[in-house]
Short mmCIF file of C-alpha atoms in Angstrom, two decimals:
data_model
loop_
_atom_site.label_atom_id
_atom_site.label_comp_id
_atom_site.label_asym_id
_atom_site.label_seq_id
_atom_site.Cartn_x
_atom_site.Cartn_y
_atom_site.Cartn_z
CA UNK T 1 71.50 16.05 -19.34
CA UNK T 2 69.46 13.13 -19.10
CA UNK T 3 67.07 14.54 -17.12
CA UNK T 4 66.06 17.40 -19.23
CA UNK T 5 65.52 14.81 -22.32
CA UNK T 6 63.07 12.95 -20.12
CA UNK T 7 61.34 15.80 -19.19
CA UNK T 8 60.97 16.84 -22.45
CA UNK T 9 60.03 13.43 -23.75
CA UNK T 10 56.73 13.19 -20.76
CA UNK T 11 55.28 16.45 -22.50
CA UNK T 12 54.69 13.94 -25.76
CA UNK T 13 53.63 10.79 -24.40
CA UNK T 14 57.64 9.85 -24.65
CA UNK T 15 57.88 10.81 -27.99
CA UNK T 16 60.85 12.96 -28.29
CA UNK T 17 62.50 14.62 -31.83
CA UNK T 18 65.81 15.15 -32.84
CA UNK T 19 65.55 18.15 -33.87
CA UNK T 20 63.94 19.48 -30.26
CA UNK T 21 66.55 17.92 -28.57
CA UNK T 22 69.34 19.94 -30.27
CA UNK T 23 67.51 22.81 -29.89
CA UNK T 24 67.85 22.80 -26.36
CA UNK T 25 71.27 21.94 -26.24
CA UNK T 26 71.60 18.00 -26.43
CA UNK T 27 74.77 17.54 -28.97
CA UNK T 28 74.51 15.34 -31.86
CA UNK T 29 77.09 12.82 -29.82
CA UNK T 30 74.62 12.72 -26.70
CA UNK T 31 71.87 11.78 -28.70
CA UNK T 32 73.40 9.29 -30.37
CA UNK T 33 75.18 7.63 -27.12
CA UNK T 34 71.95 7.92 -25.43
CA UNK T 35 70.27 5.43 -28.74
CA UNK T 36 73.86 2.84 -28.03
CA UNK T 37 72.79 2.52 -24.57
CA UNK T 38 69.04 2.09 -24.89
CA UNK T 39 67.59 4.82 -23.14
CA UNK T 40 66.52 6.12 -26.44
CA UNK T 41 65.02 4.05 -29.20
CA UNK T 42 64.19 5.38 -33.10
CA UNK T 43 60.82 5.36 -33.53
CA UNK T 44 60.88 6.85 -37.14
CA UNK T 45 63.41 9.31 -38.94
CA UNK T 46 64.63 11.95 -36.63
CA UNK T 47 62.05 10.18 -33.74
CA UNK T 48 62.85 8.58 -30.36
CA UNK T 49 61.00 7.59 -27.63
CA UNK T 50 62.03 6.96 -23.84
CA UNK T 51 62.94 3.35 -23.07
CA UNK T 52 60.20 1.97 -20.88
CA UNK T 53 57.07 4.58 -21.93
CA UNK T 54 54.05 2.66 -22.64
CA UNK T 55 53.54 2.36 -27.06
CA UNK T 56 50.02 4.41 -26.56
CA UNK T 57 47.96 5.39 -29.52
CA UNK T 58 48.98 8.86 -28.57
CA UNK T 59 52.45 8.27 -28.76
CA UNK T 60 51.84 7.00 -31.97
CA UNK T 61 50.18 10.51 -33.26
CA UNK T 62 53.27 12.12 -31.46
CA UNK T 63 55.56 10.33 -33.07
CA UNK T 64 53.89 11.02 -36.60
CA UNK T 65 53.63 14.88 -35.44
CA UNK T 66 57.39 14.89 -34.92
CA UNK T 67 58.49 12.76 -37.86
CA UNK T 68 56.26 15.26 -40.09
CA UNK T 69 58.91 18.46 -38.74
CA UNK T 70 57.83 21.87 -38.02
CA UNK T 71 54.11 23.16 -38.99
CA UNK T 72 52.61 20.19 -38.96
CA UNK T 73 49.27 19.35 -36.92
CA UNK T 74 47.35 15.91 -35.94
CA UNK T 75 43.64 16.54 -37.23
CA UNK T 76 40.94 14.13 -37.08
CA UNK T 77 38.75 11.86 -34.54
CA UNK T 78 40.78 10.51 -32.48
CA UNK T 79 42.17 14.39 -31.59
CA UNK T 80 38.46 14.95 -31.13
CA UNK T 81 38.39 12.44 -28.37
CA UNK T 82 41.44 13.67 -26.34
CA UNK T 83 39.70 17.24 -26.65
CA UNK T 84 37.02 15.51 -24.62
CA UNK T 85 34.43 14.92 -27.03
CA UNK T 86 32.35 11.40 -26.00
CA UNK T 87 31.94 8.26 -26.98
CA UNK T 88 35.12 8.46 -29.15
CA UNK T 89 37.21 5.06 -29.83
CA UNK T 90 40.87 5.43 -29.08
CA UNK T 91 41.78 4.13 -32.41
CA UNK T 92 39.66 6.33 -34.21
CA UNK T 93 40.94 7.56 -37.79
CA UNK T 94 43.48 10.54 -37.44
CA UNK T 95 45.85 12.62 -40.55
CA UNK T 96 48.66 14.87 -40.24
CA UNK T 97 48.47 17.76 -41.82
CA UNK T 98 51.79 19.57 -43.67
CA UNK T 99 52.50 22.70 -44.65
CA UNK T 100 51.78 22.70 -48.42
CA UNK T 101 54.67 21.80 -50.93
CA UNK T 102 55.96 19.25 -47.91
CA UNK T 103 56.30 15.82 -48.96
CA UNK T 104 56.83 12.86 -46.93
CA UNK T 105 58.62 9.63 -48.07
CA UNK T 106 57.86 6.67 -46.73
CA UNK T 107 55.51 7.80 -44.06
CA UNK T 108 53.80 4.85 -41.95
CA UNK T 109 50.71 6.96 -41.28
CA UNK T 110 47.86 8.98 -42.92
CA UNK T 111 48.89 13.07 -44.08
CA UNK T 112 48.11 15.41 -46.66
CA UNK T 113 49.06 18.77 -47.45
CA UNK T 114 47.75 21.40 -45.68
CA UNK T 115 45.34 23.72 -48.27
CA UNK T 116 43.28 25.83 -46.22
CA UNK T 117 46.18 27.89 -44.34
CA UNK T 118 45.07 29.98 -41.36
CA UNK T 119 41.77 28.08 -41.46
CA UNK T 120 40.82 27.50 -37.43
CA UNK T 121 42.26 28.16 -33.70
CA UNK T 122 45.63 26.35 -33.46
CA UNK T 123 46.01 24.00 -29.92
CA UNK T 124 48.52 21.85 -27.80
CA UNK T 125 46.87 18.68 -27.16
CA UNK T 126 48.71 16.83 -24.49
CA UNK T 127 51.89 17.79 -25.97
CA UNK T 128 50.76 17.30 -29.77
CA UNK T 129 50.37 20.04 -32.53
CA UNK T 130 46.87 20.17 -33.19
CA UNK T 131 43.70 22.84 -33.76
CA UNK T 132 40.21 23.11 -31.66
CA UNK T 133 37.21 21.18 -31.56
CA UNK T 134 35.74 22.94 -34.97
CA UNK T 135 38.70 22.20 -37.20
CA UNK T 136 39.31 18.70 -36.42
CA UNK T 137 35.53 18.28 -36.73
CA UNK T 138 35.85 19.19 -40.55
CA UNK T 139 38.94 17.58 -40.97
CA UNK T 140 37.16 13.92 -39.06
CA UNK T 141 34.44 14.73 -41.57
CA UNK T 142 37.20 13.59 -44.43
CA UNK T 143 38.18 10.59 -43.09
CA UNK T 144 35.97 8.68 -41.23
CA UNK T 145 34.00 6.68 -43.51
CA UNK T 146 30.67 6.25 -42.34
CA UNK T 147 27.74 9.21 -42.59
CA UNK T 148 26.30 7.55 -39.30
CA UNK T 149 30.05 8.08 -37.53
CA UNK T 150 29.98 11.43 -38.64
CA UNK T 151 27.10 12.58 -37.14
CA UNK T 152 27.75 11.07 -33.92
CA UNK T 153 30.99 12.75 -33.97
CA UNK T 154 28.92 16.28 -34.60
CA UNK T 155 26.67 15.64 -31.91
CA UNK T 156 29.29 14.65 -28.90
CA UNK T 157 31.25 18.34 -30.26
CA UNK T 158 27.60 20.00 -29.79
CA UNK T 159 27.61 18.42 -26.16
CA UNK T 160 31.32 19.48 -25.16
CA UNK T 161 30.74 22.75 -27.09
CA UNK T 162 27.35 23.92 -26.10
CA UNK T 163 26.34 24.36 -30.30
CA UNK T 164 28.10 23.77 -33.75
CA UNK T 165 28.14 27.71 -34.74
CA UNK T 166 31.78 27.79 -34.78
CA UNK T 167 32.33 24.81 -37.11
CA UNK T 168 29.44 26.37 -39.06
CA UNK T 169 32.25 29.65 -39.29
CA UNK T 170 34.95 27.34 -40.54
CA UNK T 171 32.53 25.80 -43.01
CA UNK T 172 31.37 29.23 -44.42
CA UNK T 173 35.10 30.03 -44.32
CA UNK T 174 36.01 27.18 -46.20
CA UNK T 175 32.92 26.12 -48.38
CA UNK T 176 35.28 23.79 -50.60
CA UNK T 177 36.68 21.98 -47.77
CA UNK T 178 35.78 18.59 -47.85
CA UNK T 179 34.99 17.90 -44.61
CA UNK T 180 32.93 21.30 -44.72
CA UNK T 181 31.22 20.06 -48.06
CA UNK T 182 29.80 16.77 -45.95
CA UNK T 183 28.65 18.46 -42.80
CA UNK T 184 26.55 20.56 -45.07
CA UNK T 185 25.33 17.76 -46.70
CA UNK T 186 24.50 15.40 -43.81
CA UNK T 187 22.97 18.38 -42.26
CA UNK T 188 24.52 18.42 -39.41
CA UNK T 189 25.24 22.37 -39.22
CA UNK T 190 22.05 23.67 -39.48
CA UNK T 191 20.50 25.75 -36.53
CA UNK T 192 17.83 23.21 -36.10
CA UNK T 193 19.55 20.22 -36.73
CA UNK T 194 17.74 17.02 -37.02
CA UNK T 195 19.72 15.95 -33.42
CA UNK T 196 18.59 18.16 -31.10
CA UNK T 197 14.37 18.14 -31.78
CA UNK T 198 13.51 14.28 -31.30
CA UNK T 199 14.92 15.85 -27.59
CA UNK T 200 12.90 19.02 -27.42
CA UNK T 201 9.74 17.36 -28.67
CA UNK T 202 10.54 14.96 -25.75
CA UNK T 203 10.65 17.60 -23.11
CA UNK T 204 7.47 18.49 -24.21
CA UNK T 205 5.73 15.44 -24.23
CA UNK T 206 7.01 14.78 -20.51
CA UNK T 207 6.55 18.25 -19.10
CA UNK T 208 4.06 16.36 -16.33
CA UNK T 209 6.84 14.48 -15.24
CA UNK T 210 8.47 18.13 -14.22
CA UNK T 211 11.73 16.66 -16.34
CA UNK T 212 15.47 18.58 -15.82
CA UNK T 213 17.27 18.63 -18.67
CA UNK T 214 20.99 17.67 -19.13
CA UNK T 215 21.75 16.74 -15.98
CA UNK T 216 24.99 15.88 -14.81
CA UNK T 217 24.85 12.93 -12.66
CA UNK T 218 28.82 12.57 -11.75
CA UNK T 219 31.29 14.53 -13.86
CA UNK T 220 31.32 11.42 -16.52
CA UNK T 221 27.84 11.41 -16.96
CA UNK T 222 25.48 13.67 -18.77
CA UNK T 223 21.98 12.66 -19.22
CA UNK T 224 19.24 14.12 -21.15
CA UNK T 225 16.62 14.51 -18.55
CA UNK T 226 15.79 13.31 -14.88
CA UNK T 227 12.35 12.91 -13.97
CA UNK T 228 10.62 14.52 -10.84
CA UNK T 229 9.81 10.29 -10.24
CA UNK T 230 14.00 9.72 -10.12
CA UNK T 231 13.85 8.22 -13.79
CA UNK T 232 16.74 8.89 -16.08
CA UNK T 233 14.95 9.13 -19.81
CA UNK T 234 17.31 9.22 -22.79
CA UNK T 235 16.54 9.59 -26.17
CA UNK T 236 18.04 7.36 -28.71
CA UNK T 237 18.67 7.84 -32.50
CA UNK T 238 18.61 5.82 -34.81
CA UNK T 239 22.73 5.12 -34.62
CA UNK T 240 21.83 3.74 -31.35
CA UNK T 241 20.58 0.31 -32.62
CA UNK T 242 24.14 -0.79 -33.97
CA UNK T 243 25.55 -3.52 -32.39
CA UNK T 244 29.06 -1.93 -30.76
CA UNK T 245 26.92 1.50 -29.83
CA UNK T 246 23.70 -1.11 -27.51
CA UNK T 247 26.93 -2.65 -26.10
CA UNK T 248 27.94 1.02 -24.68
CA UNK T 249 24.51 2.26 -23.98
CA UNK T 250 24.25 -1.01 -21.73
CA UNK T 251 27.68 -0.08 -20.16
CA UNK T 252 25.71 3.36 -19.55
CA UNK T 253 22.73 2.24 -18.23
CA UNK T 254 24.25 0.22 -15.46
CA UNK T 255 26.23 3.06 -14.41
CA UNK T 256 23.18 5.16 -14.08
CA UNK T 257 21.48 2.49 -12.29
CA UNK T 258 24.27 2.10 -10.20
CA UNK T 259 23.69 5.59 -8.83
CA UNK T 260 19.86 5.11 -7.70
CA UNK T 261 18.22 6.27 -10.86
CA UNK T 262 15.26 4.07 -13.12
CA UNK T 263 16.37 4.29 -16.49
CA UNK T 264 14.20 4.43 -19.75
CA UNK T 265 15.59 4.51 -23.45
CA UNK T 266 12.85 6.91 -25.64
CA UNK T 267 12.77 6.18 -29.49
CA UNK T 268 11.39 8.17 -32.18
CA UNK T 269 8.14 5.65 -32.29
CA UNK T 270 7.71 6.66 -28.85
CA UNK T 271 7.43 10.32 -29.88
CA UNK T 272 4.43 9.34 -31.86
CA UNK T 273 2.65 7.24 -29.72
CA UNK T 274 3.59 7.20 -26.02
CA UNK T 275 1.51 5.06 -24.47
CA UNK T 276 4.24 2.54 -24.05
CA UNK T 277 7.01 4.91 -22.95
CA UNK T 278 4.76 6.42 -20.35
CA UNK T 279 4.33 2.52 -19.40
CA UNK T 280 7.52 2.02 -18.68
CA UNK T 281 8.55 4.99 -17.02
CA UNK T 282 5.92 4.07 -14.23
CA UNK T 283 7.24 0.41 -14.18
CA UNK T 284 10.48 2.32 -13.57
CA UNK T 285 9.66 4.64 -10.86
CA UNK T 286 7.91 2.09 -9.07
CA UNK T 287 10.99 -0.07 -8.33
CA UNK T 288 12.40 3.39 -6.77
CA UNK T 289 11.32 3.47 -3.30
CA UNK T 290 13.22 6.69 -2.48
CA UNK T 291 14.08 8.02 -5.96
CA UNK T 292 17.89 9.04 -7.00
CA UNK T 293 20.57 9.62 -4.54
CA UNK T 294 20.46 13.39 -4.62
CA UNK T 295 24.29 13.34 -3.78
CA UNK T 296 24.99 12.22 -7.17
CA UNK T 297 22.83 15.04 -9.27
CA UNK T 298 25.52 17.42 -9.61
CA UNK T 299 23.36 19.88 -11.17
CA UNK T 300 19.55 20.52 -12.24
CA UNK T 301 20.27 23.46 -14.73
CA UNK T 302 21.01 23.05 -18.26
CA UNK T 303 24.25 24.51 -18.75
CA UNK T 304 24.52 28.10 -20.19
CA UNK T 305 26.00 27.78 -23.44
CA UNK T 306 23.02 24.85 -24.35
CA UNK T 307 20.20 26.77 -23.11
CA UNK T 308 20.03 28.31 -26.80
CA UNK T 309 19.30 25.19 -28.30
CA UNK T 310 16.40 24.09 -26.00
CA UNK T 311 14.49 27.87 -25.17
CA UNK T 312 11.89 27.37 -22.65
#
């Protein structure tokens, strides 16, 4: 019997309920002789977790799933990050949602009631109750605190998603939400947003350079455009001067350089005068004697569902 509590413990990071184990035939007395012995230890009311699984952050989301009982989902950033969306912290800001008229006492962890029923594409995420990239979008919108944050957070679920039109769906759906009520306001929804010209401007501006847009370099890394010279050119928005975000772009920029590429950071000054960025993209190629390592491009296309944002 052991074995199938284990097994159903791995699905959840080791996070394991009560109720769930009952319901597939673990008696009350097992349970309880499995907490005397140590193999299981309470996490919260009703919540175990296998002796010896690692205390993750995810754990801690399953356990606040389970505690919260049936119907209820994890919504927020950090669900946006295991759903693959980048540069997204692991202990990002998350919330349980409940179904409405559910109260929890003494809860350890951030929930509210759940007030826009049906709203968005329920999902499994690694074994936790959750929704799709455009819900947990407006529900991150509610609780993480800074505008700047925010719109990062829009623009890595543009990149994993291709565009924002279904979050814009969930906003008309919902134009009271909260979360719905700041997208709207930051601007962050609209078909041109702010985000993507600076980048199309860009392309423009280097079309001598014969530049490929969105490149995949290894399956980790994305890039905005390669030059026909082997230079790597990002853009960078404003967000990007913050201390903790220059610390990643340098972790970034190694890796790229580590695969055979020049690398140049453009900035909106550049867009408006580009003498200097053309000046440093030579300086760039010319410490490439043979250019990238073509092994690495993975692909020269722009992927399908982004070619709408950048038409040619």
């Amino acid at each position: 019997m052991w074995s199938v509590v284990a097994d159903l413990a791995a699905r959840a990071h080791g996070a394991v309920s009560r109720r769930a184990l009952l319901a597939i035939g673990v008696s009350s007395a097992e349970i309880d002789s499995f907490v005397r012995s140590g193999r299981l230890r309470r996490k919260a009311h009703g919540v175990y977790a296998v002796a010896g699984s690692p205390a993750s952050p995810m754990q801690e989301v399953a356990v606040a799933c389970l505690r919260s009982g049936s119907g209820a989902r994890v919504v927020g950033a950090r669900m946006l990050g295991q759903l693959g969306v980048r540069d997204v912290a692991p202990d990002a800001p998350w919330c349980v949602l409940v179904p409405a008229g559910r109260r929890l006492r003494a809860a350890r962890f951030r929930w509210r009631a759940e007030r826009f029923d049906g709203l968005g594409t329920p999902a499994d995420i690694q074994g936790v109750a959750s929704f799709t990239l455009a819900r947990n979008l407006l529900e991150a919108a509610v609780d993480v605190e800074a505008d700047v944050e925010v719109r990062v957070l829009a623009d890595g679920v543009r990149w994993r998603a291709g565009s924002l039109r279904d979050v814009a769906r969930l906003a008309d759906d919902a134009p009271m939400h909260p979360g719905a009520r700041r997208l709207r306001r930051l601007g962050v929804l609209e078909v041109d947003a702010p985000e993507s010209e600076p980048e199309r401007e860009l392309e423009v501006l280097l079309a001598p350079f014969r530049p490929r847009g969105q490149v995949e370099l290894t399956d980790s890394i994305r890039v905005d455009m390669v030059l026909r010279n082997g230079v790597v050119v990002e853009y960078q928005g404003a967000h990007h001067r913050a201390g903790h975000q220059r610390t990643k772009d340098g972790t970034r920029e190694h890796e790229i350089r580590s695969l055979g590429c020049g690398y140049v950071e453009a900035w909106a000054t550049d867009l408006r005068d580009p003498t200097a960025l053309f000046g440093r993209i030579a300086h760039e190629a010319g410490r490439l004697p043979h250019g990238p390592n073509s092994a690495t491009v993975r692909s020269s296309d722009r992927p399908a569902a982004r070619s709408e944002r950048s038409p040619r």
